[in-house]
Coordinates of C-alpha atoms and ligand atoms in Angstrom, one line a residue:
A1 CA 0.0 0.0 0.0
K2 CA 2.9 2.2 0.9
S3 CA 4.6 1.9 -2.4
R4 CA 1.4 2.3 -4.3
G5 CA 0.9 5.5 -2.4
R6 CA 4.3 6.7 -3.4
G7 CA 3.6 5.8 -7.0
R8 CA 0.5 7.8 -7.0
F9 CA 2.3 10.7 -5.5
E10 CA 4.9 10.6 -8.3
F11 CA 2.1 10.4 -10.9
F12 CA 0.5 13.6 -9.5
D13 CA 3.9 15.2 -9.4
V14 CA 4.5 14.6 -13.0
A15 CA 1.1 15.7 -14.1
L16 CA 1.4 18.9 -12.0
R17 CA 4.9 19.6 -13.3
E18 CA 3.6 19.2 -16.9
R19 CA 0.7 21.5 -16.2
M20 CA 3.0 24.1 -14.8
Q21 CA 5.4 23.8 -17.7
R22 CA 2.6 24.2 -20.2
R23 CA 1.4 27.2 -18.3
L24 CA 4.8 28.8 -18.2
R25 CA 5.3 28.1 -21.9
M26 CA 1.9 29.7 -22.7
E27 CA 2.7 32.7 -20.5
Q28 CA 5.9 33.2 -22.4
D29 CA 4.1 32.7 -25.7
L30 CA 1.5 35.3 -24.7
R31 CA 4.3 37.8 -23.8
D32 CA 5.7 37.3 -27.3
A33 CA 2.3 37.4 -28.9
V34 CA 1.6 41.0 -27.8
H35 CA 4.7 42.1 -29.7
S36 CA 4.3 39.9 -32.8
G37 CA 0.8 40.7 -34.0
Q38 CA -0.8 37.4 -32.9
L39 CA -3.3 39.3 -30.7
W40 CA -6.1 41.2 -32.5
P41 CA -9.5 42.5 -31.4
A42 CA -12.7 41.0 -32.9
Y43 CA -15.7 43.3 -32.8
Q44 CA -19.3 42.2 -32.0
P45 CA -22.2 44.4 -33.0
V46 CA -24.3 46.0 -30.3
V47 CA -27.8 46.7 -31.7
D48 CA -30.4 49.3 -30.6
L49 CA -33.7 47.4 -30.1
R50 CA -35.9 50.3 -31.0
T51 CA -34.3 51.1 -34.3
G52 CA -32.6 47.8 -35.1
E53 CA -29.4 49.6 -35.9
M54 CA -25.9 48.8 -34.9
V55 CA -25.0 51.5 -32.3
G56 CA -21.7 50.1 -31.0
V57 CA -19.2 47.3 -31.0
E58 CA -17.7 45.3 -28.2
A59 CA -14.0 44.5 -28.6
L60 CA -13.2 40.9 -27.8
L61 CA -9.5 39.9 -27.9
R62 CA -8.4 37.0 -30.1
W63 CA -5.1 35.1 -30.0
T64 CA -3.9 33.3 -33.2
H65 CA -1.1 31.2 -31.9
P66 CA 1.5 30.2 -34.6
K67 CA 1.5 26.5 -33.5
H68 CA -1.8 26.0 -31.6
G69 CA -4.1 28.2 -33.7
A70 CA -7.0 30.1 -32.1
I71 CA -6.9 30.3 -28.3
S72 CA -9.9 31.5 -26.5
P73 CA -9.8 34.6 -24.2
A74 CA -11.6 32.4 -21.6
E75 CA -8.2 30.6 -21.4
F76 CA -5.6 33.3 -21.9
I77 CA -7.2 36.2 -20.1
P78 CA -7.2 34.4 -16.7
L79 CA -3.6 33.4 -17.4
A80 CA -2.7 37.0 -18.1
E81 CA -4.5 38.1 -15.0
E82 CA -2.1 36.1 -12.9
S83 CA 0.6 38.6 -13.6
E84 CA 1.3 42.1 -14.8
L85 CA 0.8 40.8 -18.3
I86 CA -2.9 41.7 -18.2
N87 CA -1.9 45.4 -17.9
V88 CA 0.3 45.2 -21.0
L89 CA -2.5 43.4 -22.9
G90 CA -5.1 45.8 -21.6
K91 CA -3.1 48.8 -22.8
Y92 CA -2.6 47.2 -26.2
V93 CA -6.4 46.6 -26.6
L94 CA -7.2 50.2 -25.6
R95 CA -4.7 51.7 -28.1
D96 CA -5.5 49.4 -30.9
T97 CA -9.3 49.6 -30.7
T98 CA -9.6 53.4 -30.1
R99 CA -7.3 53.8 -33.1
E100 CA -9.5 51.5 -35.2
L101 CA -12.7 53.2 -34.1
A102 CA -11.4 56.7 -34.6
A103 CA -10.3 55.7 -38.1
L104 CA -13.9 54.4 -38.9
R105 CA -15.3 57.7 -37.6
T106 CA -13.1 60.0 -39.7
G107 CA -12.7 57.8 -42.7
R108 CA -16.2 56.2 -43.0
G109 CA -18.4 58.6 -40.9
L110 CA -19.3 55.7 -38.6
D111 CA -20.4 57.0 -35.2
L112 CA -20.2 53.8 -33.1
S113 CA -19.7 53.4 -29.5
L114 CA -16.7 51.2 -28.5
K115 CA -16.9 48.8 -25.6
V116 CA -13.7 47.6 -24.0
N117 CA -13.5 45.0 -21.3
L118 CA -11.4 45.8 -18.2
S119 CA -10.0 43.1 -16.0
V120 CA -10.3 43.5 -12.2
R121 CA -6.5 43.7 -12.0
Q122 CA -6.4 46.7 -14.3
L123 CA -8.4 48.7 -11.8
D124 CA -5.4 48.4 -9.4
D125 CA -3.0 49.6 -12.1
P126 CA -1.9 53.2 -11.5
H127 CA -1.2 53.5 -15.2
L128 CA -4.7 52.7 -16.3
V129 CA -6.2 56.2 -16.1
P130 CA -3.3 57.8 -18.0
A131 CA -3.4 55.0 -20.6
V132 CA -7.1 55.7 -21.2
R133 CA -6.5 59.4 -21.4
D134 CA -3.6 58.9 -23.8
A135 CA -5.5 56.5 -26.1
L136 CA -8.3 59.1 -26.4
A137 CA -6.0 62.0 -26.9
T138 CA -3.8 60.2 -29.4
T139 CA -6.7 58.9 -31.5
G140 CA -9.1 61.8 -31.1
L141 CA -11.9 59.4 -30.2
P142 CA -14.5 61.3 -28.2
P143 CA -14.5 60.1 -24.5
G144 CA -18.3 59.6 -24.6
S145 CA -17.8 57.1 -27.4
L146 CA -15.9 54.7 -25.1
T147 CA -17.5 52.4 -22.6
L148 CA -15.4 50.4 -20.2
E149 CA -16.9 47.1 -19.1
V150 CA -16.2 45.8 -15.7
T151 CA -17.7 42.6 -14.4
E152 CA -20.1 42.6 -11.5
S153 CA -17.8 40.6 -9.3
A154 CA -14.9 43.0 -9.9
L155 CA -17.1 46.0 -9.1
M156 CA -18.3 44.4 -5.9
R157 CA -14.8 44.0 -4.3
D158 CA -15.6 47.4 -2.8
T159 CA -12.0 48.6 -2.4
S160 CA -11.7 52.4 -2.1
A161 CA -8.8 52.3 -4.7
A162 CA -11.1 50.7 -7.3
A163 CA -13.8 53.3 -6.5
E164 CA -11.2 56.1 -7.0
V165 CA -10.1 54.7 -10.4
L166 CA -13.7 54.4 -11.5
S167 CA -14.4 58.0 -10.7
A168 CA -11.2 59.1 -12.3
L169 CA -12.3 57.3 -15.5
R170 CA -15.7 59.0 -15.3
S171 CA -13.9 62.4 -15.0
L172 CA -12.3 61.6 -18.4
G173 CA -15.8 61.4 -19.8
V174 CA -15.8 57.7 -20.6
L175 CA -18.8 55.6 -19.7
L176 CA -18.9 52.6 -17.4
A177 CA -20.8 49.3 -17.8
I178 CA -21.4 46.5 -15.3
D179 CA -20.8 43.3 -17.2
D180 CA -22.1 39.8 -16.6
F181 CA -24.9 41.2 -14.4
G182 CA -26.7 38.6 -12.3
T183 CA -23.7 36.4 -11.7
G184 CA -22.7 38.4 -8.6
Y185 CA -24.6 39.7 -5.6
S186 CA -24.9 43.4 -6.0
S187 CA -27.7 45.3 -4.4
L188 CA -29.7 48.2 -5.8
A189 CA -27.9 50.5 -3.3
Q190 CA -24.5 49.5 -4.6
L191 CA -25.6 50.0 -8.2
R192 CA -26.7 53.5 -7.4
R193 CA -23.6 54.4 -5.5
L194 CA -21.3 53.2 -8.4
T195 CA -22.8 55.7 -10.9
L196 CA -22.6 53.5 -13.9
D197 CA -24.2 54.0 -17.4
T198 CA -24.9 50.6 -18.6
L199 CA -26.0 47.2 -17.2
K200 CA -25.3 44.1 -19.2
I201 CA -27.5 41.1 -18.4
D202 CA -25.4 37.9 -18.4
R203 CA -26.1 35.4 -21.2
S204 CA -27.2 32.8 -18.7
F205 CA -30.3 34.8 -18.0
I206 CA -31.1 35.4 -21.6
T207 CA -30.8 31.7 -22.7
G208 CA -34.3 30.2 -22.6
I209 CA -36.4 33.4 -21.9
A210 CA -38.5 32.6 -24.9
E211 CA -39.5 29.2 -23.4
S212 CA -39.6 29.8 -19.7
R213 CA -42.0 32.3 -18.1
D214 CA -39.8 32.3 -15.0
A215 CA -36.7 33.2 -16.9
A216 CA -38.6 36.0 -18.7
A217 CA -39.9 37.3 -15.3
I218 CA -36.3 37.5 -14.0
V219 CA -35.2 39.5 -17.0
T220 CA -38.2 41.7 -16.7
S221 CA -37.4 42.6 -13.1
I222 CA -33.7 43.2 -13.9
I223 CA -34.7 45.6 -16.7
A224 CA -37.2 47.4 -14.4
M225 CA -34.5 47.7 -11.6
A226 CA -31.9 49.0 -14.0
H227 CA -34.2 51.5 -15.6
A228 CA -35.2 52.7 -12.1
V229 CA -31.6 53.8 -11.6
D230 CA -31.3 55.2 -15.1
L231 CA -29.1 52.5 -16.6
T232 CA -29.1 51.5 -20.3
V233 CA -29.8 47.8 -20.4
V234 CA -28.0 45.5 -22.8
A235 CA -28.9 41.8 -23.2
E236 CA -25.9 39.5 -24.0
G237 CA -26.0 36.2 -25.8
V238 CA -29.1 36.7 -27.9
E239 CA -29.1 33.6 -30.1
T240 CA -32.7 33.4 -31.6
A241 CA -35.3 35.7 -33.2
E242 CA -37.7 34.7 -30.4
E243 CA -35.4 35.9 -27.7
L244 CA -34.8 39.2 -29.6
A245 CA -38.6 39.8 -30.1
L246 CA -39.3 39.2 -26.4
L247 CA -36.4 41.4 -25.2
R248 CA -37.8 44.2 -27.4
E249 CA -41.2 43.7 -25.9
L250 CA -39.8 43.8 -22.4
G251 CA -38.2 47.2 -23.1
C252 CA -34.6 46.1 -23.1
D253 CA -32.6 48.9 -24.8
Q254 CA -29.8 47.1 -26.7
A255 CA -28.7 43.6 -27.4
Q256 CA -25.8 41.5 -28.7
G257 CA -25.4 37.9 -29.6
Y258 CA -24.8 35.4 -32.4
H259 CA -28.3 36.1 -33.8
L260 CA -27.4 39.7 -34.4
G261 CA -23.7 39.2 -35.3
R262 CA -20.7 37.2 -34.3
P263 CA -17.5 38.9 -33.3
L264 CA -15.5 39.6 -36.4
A265 CA -12.2 41.3 -37.4
A266 CA -12.8 45.0 -38.3
A267 CA -12.0 44.4 -41.9
E268 CA -14.7 41.8 -42.2
L269 CA -17.4 43.6 -40.1
F270 CA -17.0 46.9 -41.9
Q271 CA -16.2 45.8 -45.4
Ligands
C2E301 P1 -17.7 38.9 -22.0 O1 -17.1 40.2 -21.9 O2 -18.8 38.5 -21.2 O3 -17.9 38.7 -23.6 C1 -19.0 38.0 -24.1 C2 -18.6 36.6 -24.6 O4 -19.7 35.9 -25.1 C3 -17.6 36.7 -25.7 O5 -16.8 35.5 -25.6 C4 -18.5 36.5 -27.0 O6 -17.8 36.0 -28.1 C5 -19.5 35.6 -26.4 N1 -20.8 35.7 -27.1 C6 -21.4 36.7 -27.8 N2 -22.6 36.5 -28.2 C7 -22.8 35.2 -27.9 C8 -23.9 34.3 -28.2 O7 -25.0 34.6 -28.8 N3 -23.8 33.0 -27.7 C9 -22.7 32.6 -27.0 N4 -22.7 31.3 -26.6 N5 -21.7 33.4 -26.7 C10 -21.7 34.7 -27.2 P2 -15.2 35.5 -25.9 O8 -14.9 36.4 -27.0 O9 -14.7 34.1 -25.9 O10 -14.7 36.3 -24.5 C11 -14.8 35.7 -23.3 C12 -14.5 36.6 -22.2 O11 -13.1 37.0 -22.2 C13 -15.2 37.9 -22.3 O12 -16.5 37.8 -21.7 C14 -14.3 38.8 -21.4 O13 -14.6 38.6 -20.0 C15 -13.0 38.3 -21.7 N6 -12.3 39.2 -22.7 C16 -12.3 39.2 -24.0 N7 -11.6 40.2 -24.5 C17 -11.1 40.8 -23.4 C18 -10.2 42.0 -23.3 O14 -9.8 42.6 -24.3 N8 -9.8 42.3 -22.0 C19 -10.3 41.6 -20.9 N9 -9.9 42.0 -19.7 N10 -11.1 40.6 -21.0 C20 -11.5 40.2 -22.3
CA302 CA1 -18.0 42.3 -21.9
CA303 CA1 -20.5 39.7 -20.4
CA304 CA1 -18.4 37.0 -19.4

């Protein structure tokens, strides 16, 4: 029994070592990727439900690895968040997407609002606010055209440093969104205190609203609550015409999802 135990230990040891090595390799690859053009922003349309028009785009980072192909942000963003790398990546996304959207404004007359995701760790980065200010100043993108999305769980950490950063960002004139709403535990009071502009209902609440009265009732109450504190409501993950019709009926302001448009490279989306 003893030797079997030791064998098992060694097995776990090897597996763990391999996992760590893979991780380290990927982290190194990710560092290189930032500087070698393997990272690029995809853009997903955000549609106004009253007019049916595209009013904005959400930037969603993509990694085309030279050996492993497409790697999902669900995999590499958490890895980047374990180190300072997320701040490097975040700054790249800000620069690249504001530049691209500013060019669409001046070159094509497209007045779209740009949504950029911020990781919780970026809120602790003293260089974040200057980086946002620089990106706007350099590209000439109007601050009101930029919305920074922060997840509900990141916003609810309730550290005074994060609150300060959020208010500094607001002073720049950029808008703030609470992302993945419904997956955390924020109260109406907290929502009010944070002075946000937009609330994004998490996809898990949208899936199935056309089939389930209970699911629809939950979304109805989220919309009512958000409107009560003057937030624009965006539904994420709209995959069917039925979901879209129902959301419009419920008074949801905007929506995104595969039914309205998948995330695409700028060249494809705006061709
Ligand atoms: P998120 O901000 O909640 O973005 C929405 C995710 O849902 C995206 O996944 C999008 O491609 C996907 N999606 C959109 N419509 C549909 C739909 O109809 N059905 C389904 N099943 N999925 C849909 P993606 O692109 O894989 O990104 C995953 C997450 O990675 C994002 O979730 C965000 O948290 C993070 N992320 C992506 N880009 C960045 C970035 O530049 N910075 C940071 N900090 N995080 C990012
Ligand atoms: Ca988002
Ligand atoms: Ca989301
Ligand atoms: Ca999410």
